[in-house]
Amino acid sequence: MPDILLHQYDSSPFSEKVRVCLGIKGLAWAAVDQPIIMPKPELVPLTGGYRRIPVMQIGADVYCDSQLIVRELERRYPEPTLFPGGGSLFGYASALWTDREMFQAAVAVIFGGLGDNVPAEFIKDREALSGRPFDPAAMGAAVPMMTQRLRANAALLSEQLRTGSPFLAGELPGLLDANAYYNLWFVRSAYPAAASAFDDSPAIRQWMERIRGIGHGQRSQISPTQALQLAREALPQAIPEGTDDLLGRTVVISADDYGRDPIEGTLIAASEFQLTVLRLDAALGEIAVHFPRIGFHLREYDRK
Ligand SMILES: N[C@@H](CCC(=O)N[C@@H](CS)C(=O)NCC(=O)O)C(=O)O
């Protein structure tokens, strides 16, 4: 059984980002398939309320958000690095471009294009997730504008690839590639007609082919029930570190964009990049749940 469990579903773009990173590192991992919409009764007990995908589990340590999953993979398995061009800044910071700007454009062209074909229960779920109306039929009107936005962002990639290097940071693939790739992969797989926004660039097509060729490492599959059993049998290995006025206190952590469900626990670690809460689940025992600082709010639990 591999140590790395990835709670995911195959059509999830943020999971594809992580799968590509697992491929670059050639790691063995097990996919734990979770539902595409709520409820997620075999995910939420692990995370304490976080519902988004992907989530990485290693024993009783649970890592939420692809940003932190990638950072933890690099920490535990440094070679081959996700930063072949040198420093990590552009790799990590590129997520703020791809996970927000590019993702928004991709979602708009996909769901605007699918229009009436999007199932009603999916629409209802994504409205609850975002707290905003999600109306693919109405999104259709914005498709031309959002296609331009996707095209303009993709043009940044073709411009970079004009340097002649096979990958964005040079000769070897890294996080910059995984980040830049997954939204284009999402468009191609979910609504191929919209891929014309970038498929007319041979440089992008060949680069995507190279990334596809990397694969996803050695993937196996286990059930969510097995994953919960593994959490039950393990103890958190999280190392308390960092400084924060709230260390040792009961806190609430929530995403700052969508899927803001609050997660409560005792703050046991707070590094520059990462927040860790310890939770006691009646069925699973102690679980350490880790979040990135960027993209999440931390506040003290208010007992009132
Ligand atoms: N910032 C998060 C975003 C994750 C995200 O939006 N994931 C999508 C799936 S790709 C999601 O959770 N959608 C709602 C759901 O699957 O329930 C990350 O980087 O992991």
Coordinates of C-alpha atoms and ligand atoms in Angstrom, one line a residue:
M1 CA 0.0 0.0 0.0
P2 CA 1.6 3.4 -1.0
D3 CA 1.8 6.0 1.8
I4 CA 0.3 8.7 -0.4
L5 CA -3.5 8.6 -0.8
L6 CA -5.1 11.2 -3.0
H7 CA -8.8 11.9 -2.5
Q8 CA -9.8 12.9 -5.9
Y9 CA -12.0 12.2 -9.0
D10 CA -10.7 11.7 -12.4
S11 CA -12.4 14.7 -14.1
S12 CA -11.1 17.2 -11.4
P13 CA -8.7 19.7 -12.8
F14 CA -7.0 20.5 -9.5
S15 CA -6.4 16.8 -9.0
E16 CA -4.8 16.7 -12.5
K17 CA -2.3 19.3 -11.3
V18 CA -1.3 17.0 -8.4
R19 CA -1.4 13.9 -10.6
V20 CA 1.1 15.6 -13.0
C21 CA 3.4 16.4 -10.0
L22 CA 3.2 12.8 -8.8
G23 CA 4.2 11.8 -12.4
I24 CA 7.1 14.2 -12.5
K25 CA 8.4 12.7 -9.2
G26 CA 7.6 9.1 -10.3
L27 CA 5.8 8.4 -7.1
A28 CA 3.5 5.5 -6.1
W29 CA 0.1 6.6 -4.8
A30 CA -3.4 5.4 -4.4
A31 CA -6.4 7.2 -5.7
V32 CA -9.4 7.4 -3.4
D33 CA -12.4 8.4 -5.5
Q34 CA -14.8 10.8 -3.9
P35 CA -18.2 12.1 -5.2
I36 CA -18.3 15.1 -7.5
I37 CA -21.0 16.8 -5.4
M38 CA -22.0 16.8 -1.7
P39 CA -22.6 14.8 0.4
K40 CA -19.1 13.4 0.9
P41 CA -19.5 11.3 4.1
E42 CA -16.2 9.5 3.7
L43 CA -14.1 12.7 3.1
V44 CA -15.5 15.2 5.6
P45 CA -14.7 13.2 8.8
L46 CA -11.0 13.3 7.7
T47 CA -11.0 17.0 7.0
G48 CA -13.3 18.3 9.7
G49 CA -15.6 20.0 7.1
Y50 CA -13.4 20.8 4.1
R51 CA -15.2 19.5 1.0
R52 CA -13.0 20.5 -1.9
I53 CA -10.9 18.1 -4.0
P54 CA -8.1 17.1 -4.0
V55 CA -7.1 16.2 -0.4
M56 CA -3.9 14.2 0.3
Q57 CA -3.8 11.8 3.2
I58 CA -0.7 10.2 4.6
G59 CA -1.8 8.1 7.6
A60 CA -3.6 10.5 10.0
D61 CA -2.1 13.6 8.4
V62 CA -4.5 15.3 5.9
Y63 CA -3.4 18.0 3.5
C64 CA -6.1 20.3 2.1
D65 CA -5.6 22.3 -1.2
S66 CA -3.4 21.5 -4.1
Q67 CA -1.0 24.3 -3.2
L68 CA -0.1 22.6 0.1
I69 CA -0.2 19.1 -1.3
V70 CA 2.4 20.1 -3.9
R71 CA 4.6 21.7 -1.2
E72 CA 4.3 18.6 1.0
L73 CA 5.3 16.3 -1.9
E74 CA 8.4 18.4 -2.5
R75 CA 9.3 18.3 1.2
R76 CA 8.9 14.6 1.6
Y77 CA 10.2 13.6 -1.9
P78 CA 12.7 16.3 -2.9
E79 CA 14.1 14.5 -6.0
P80 CA 13.4 15.0 -8.8
T81 CA 12.5 18.6 -7.9
L82 CA 9.4 20.4 -9.0
F83 CA 11.6 23.5 -9.5
P84 CA 14.2 22.4 -12.1
G85 CA 14.9 26.0 -13.1
G86 CA 16.1 27.0 -9.6
G87 CA 14.1 28.9 -7.0
S88 CA 10.5 28.0 -6.1
L89 CA 8.9 31.4 -6.4
F90 CA 7.6 31.3 -9.9
G91 CA 6.4 27.7 -9.5
Y92 CA 4.4 28.4 -6.3
A93 CA 3.3 31.9 -7.2
S94 CA 2.0 30.7 -10.6
A95 CA -0.9 29.0 -8.7
L96 CA -2.3 32.5 -8.0
W97 CA -2.6 32.9 -11.8
T98 CA -3.7 29.5 -12.8
D99 CA -6.0 28.6 -9.9
R100 CA -7.9 31.9 -10.1
E101 CA -7.5 33.7 -13.5
M102 CA -7.1 30.7 -15.8
F103 CA -9.5 28.5 -13.8
Q104 CA -12.2 31.2 -14.0
A105 CA -11.9 31.4 -17.7
A106 CA -11.8 27.6 -18.1
V107 CA -15.0 27.2 -16.0
A108 CA -16.8 29.9 -17.9
V109 CA -16.1 28.4 -21.4
I110 CA -16.8 24.9 -20.3
F111 CA -20.1 25.4 -18.4
G112 CA -21.2 28.2 -20.7
G113 CA -20.6 25.9 -23.6
L114 CA -22.4 22.9 -22.0
G115 CA -25.4 25.2 -21.2
D116 CA -28.5 23.2 -20.6
N117 CA -26.6 19.9 -20.6
V118 CA -25.3 20.5 -17.0
P119 CA -27.3 18.4 -14.5
A120 CA -29.6 20.3 -12.2
E121 CA -28.1 18.6 -9.0
F122 CA -24.6 19.8 -10.1
I123 CA -25.8 23.3 -10.6
K124 CA -27.4 23.3 -7.1
D125 CA -24.2 21.9 -5.5
R126 CA -22.0 24.5 -7.2
E127 CA -24.3 27.3 -6.1
A128 CA -24.0 26.2 -2.5
L129 CA -20.2 25.9 -3.0
S130 CA -19.7 29.4 -4.3
G131 CA -22.6 31.2 -2.6
R132 CA -23.5 32.7 -6.0
P133 CA -25.9 31.8 -8.8
F134 CA -24.4 29.2 -11.2
D135 CA -26.4 29.3 -14.4
P136 CA -24.7 27.6 -17.3
A137 CA -27.5 28.7 -19.7
A138 CA -26.9 32.4 -18.8
M139 CA -23.1 31.9 -18.8
G140 CA -23.4 31.1 -22.5
A141 CA -23.6 34.8 -23.3
A142 CA -20.2 35.4 -21.8
V143 CA -18.5 32.6 -23.7
P144 CA -17.0 34.8 -26.5
M145 CA -15.5 37.2 -23.9
M146 CA -14.2 34.4 -21.7
T147 CA -12.8 32.6 -24.7
Q148 CA -10.7 35.7 -25.4
R149 CA -9.6 35.7 -21.8
L150 CA -8.5 32.1 -22.1
R151 CA -6.8 32.7 -25.4
A152 CA -4.9 35.7 -24.0
N153 CA -3.7 33.7 -21.0
A154 CA -2.7 30.8 -23.2
A155 CA -0.7 33.2 -25.4
L156 CA 1.6 33.8 -22.4
L157 CA 2.4 30.1 -22.6
S158 CA 3.1 30.1 -26.3
E159 CA 5.3 33.2 -26.0
Q160 CA 7.3 31.4 -23.3
L161 CA 7.6 28.2 -25.3
R162 CA 9.0 30.3 -28.2
T163 CA 12.3 30.2 -26.3
G164 CA 12.6 26.7 -27.7
S165 CA 12.8 24.9 -24.3
P166 CA 10.6 21.8 -24.0
F167 CA 9.1 22.9 -20.7
L168 CA 8.3 26.3 -19.2
A169 CA 11.3 26.5 -16.9
G170 CA 13.7 24.9 -19.3
E171 CA 14.8 21.3 -20.1
L172 CA 12.8 19.6 -17.3
P173 CA 9.2 19.7 -16.3
G174 CA 8.1 21.2 -13.0
L175 CA 5.3 22.8 -11.0
L176 CA 5.1 25.7 -13.4
D177 CA 4.2 23.2 -16.1
A178 CA 1.7 21.3 -14.0
N179 CA 0.0 24.6 -13.0
A180 CA -0.2 26.0 -16.5
Y181 CA -1.3 22.7 -18.0
Y182 CA -4.2 21.6 -15.9
N183 CA -6.8 24.2 -17.0
L184 CA -6.1 23.5 -20.6
W185 CA -6.4 19.8 -19.9
F186 CA -9.7 20.5 -18.2
V187 CA -11.1 22.4 -21.2
R188 CA -9.9 19.7 -23.6
S189 CA -11.5 16.9 -21.6
A190 CA -14.7 18.6 -20.4
Y191 CA -15.6 20.6 -23.5
P192 CA -13.2 20.0 -26.4
A193 CA -14.9 22.5 -28.7
A194 CA -13.5 25.4 -26.6
A195 CA -9.9 24.1 -26.9
S196 CA -9.7 26.0 -30.2
A197 CA -8.7 29.0 -27.9
F198 CA -5.2 27.4 -27.6
D199 CA -5.0 24.4 -29.8
D200 CA -4.1 26.6 -32.8
S201 CA -0.7 27.0 -31.3
P202 CA 1.6 24.1 -32.3
A203 CA 3.9 25.0 -29.4
I204 CA 1.1 24.5 -26.9
R205 CA -0.1 21.3 -28.5
Q206 CA 3.4 19.8 -28.4
W207 CA 4.0 21.0 -24.8
M208 CA 0.7 19.4 -23.7
E209 CA 1.7 16.2 -25.4
R210 CA 5.0 16.2 -23.5
I211 CA 3.3 16.7 -20.2
R212 CA 0.7 14.0 -21.0
G213 CA 3.7 11.7 -21.7
I214 CA 5.1 12.2 -18.2
G215 CA 2.1 10.2 -16.8
H216 CA 0.9 10.2 -13.3
G217 CA 3.4 8.0 -11.5
Q218 CA 2.4 4.5 -10.2
R219 CA -1.3 4.8 -9.5
S220 CA -3.4 2.2 -7.6
Q221 CA -6.9 2.5 -6.2
I222 CA -8.4 2.0 -2.8
S223 CA -11.9 2.7 -1.5
P224 CA -12.8 5.6 0.8
T225 CA -13.7 3.1 3.5
Q226 CA -10.1 1.7 3.4
A227 CA -8.7 5.2 3.5
L228 CA -10.7 5.9 6.7
Q229 CA -9.5 2.6 8.2
L230 CA -5.8 3.7 7.5
A231 CA -6.4 7.0 9.2
R232 CA -7.9 5.2 12.2
E233 CA -4.8 3.0 12.5
A234 CA -2.3 5.8 12.3
L235 CA -1.3 8.8 14.5
P236 CA -0.6 12.2 13.2
Q237 CA 3.1 12.8 12.5
A238 CA 2.8 16.5 12.2
I239 CA 5.7 18.4 13.8
P240 CA 4.6 21.4 15.9
E241 CA 6.5 24.4 14.5
G242 CA 6.2 28.1 13.8
T243 CA 4.8 31.0 15.7
D244 CA 1.4 32.5 15.9
D245 CA -0.5 34.2 18.7
L246 CA -3.2 31.5 18.3
L247 CA -0.9 28.5 18.8
G248 CA -2.5 26.1 21.2
R249 CA -5.9 27.7 20.9
T250 CA -9.1 26.5 19.4
V251 CA -9.3 28.1 16.0
V252 CA -11.5 28.1 12.8
I253 CA -9.9 27.9 9.4
S254 CA -11.8 28.6 6.1
A255 CA -11.0 29.1 2.5
D256 CA -11.1 32.8 1.4
D257 CA -12.7 32.2 -2.0
Y258 CA -15.4 29.4 -2.3
G259 CA -16.2 26.3 -0.3
R260 CA -15.7 28.3 2.9
D261 CA -16.9 25.7 5.3
P262 CA -15.3 26.3 8.7
I263 CA -12.9 23.8 10.1
E264 CA -12.4 23.8 13.9
G265 CA -9.5 22.4 15.8
T266 CA -6.6 23.1 18.1
L267 CA -3.8 25.1 16.2
I268 CA -0.7 22.9 16.7
A269 CA 1.6 24.3 14.0
A270 CA 1.8 27.6 12.1
S271 CA 4.7 28.0 9.8
E272 CA 5.1 30.7 7.2
F273 CA 3.3 28.6 4.7
Q274 CA 1.2 26.2 6.6
L275 CA -1.4 26.0 9.4
T276 CA -2.2 22.7 11.2
V277 CA -5.1 21.9 13.4
L278 CA -5.5 18.8 15.5
R279 CA -9.0 17.3 15.6
L280 CA -10.4 14.5 17.6
D281 CA -12.9 12.5 15.5
A282 CA -15.1 10.1 17.4
A283 CA -14.6 7.3 14.9
L284 CA -11.1 8.1 13.6
G285 CA -9.2 9.4 16.6
E286 CA -6.7 12.2 16.3
I287 CA -6.3 13.7 12.8
A288 CA -3.9 16.6 11.9
V289 CA -5.5 18.7 9.1
H290 CA -3.1 21.0 7.2
F291 CA -3.9 24.1 5.2
P292 CA -1.8 26.6 3.2
R293 CA -1.7 30.1 4.7
I294 CA -2.3 31.6 1.2
G295 CA -6.0 31.4 0.3
F296 CA -7.2 30.6 3.9
H297 CA -8.4 32.7 6.9
L298 CA -7.5 31.8 10.4
R299 CA -9.4 33.1 13.4
E300 CA -9.9 32.2 17.0
Y301 CA -13.0 30.1 17.7
D302 CA -15.7 32.3 19.3
R303 CA -17.6 30.3 21.9
K304 CA -20.6 32.8 22.0
Ligands
LIG1 N1 -7.8 26.0 -4.1 C1 -8.3 24.6 -4.2 C2 -9.4 24.5 -5.2 C3 -9.9 23.1 -5.3 C4 -11.2 23.1 -6.2 O1 -11.8 24.1 -6.5 N2 -11.5 21.8 -6.5 C5 -12.8 21.6 -7.2 C6 -12.6 20.3 -8.0 S1 -11.3 20.4 -9.1 C7 -13.8 21.3 -6.1 O2 -13.5 21.0 -5.0 N3 -15.1 21.4 -6.5 C8 -16.2 21.1 -5.7 C9 -16.3 19.6 -5.4 O3 -15.6 18.8 -6.0 O4 -17.0 19.3 -4.5 C10 -7.1 23.7 -4.5 O5 -6.1 24.2 -5.0 O6 -7.1 22.5 -4.2

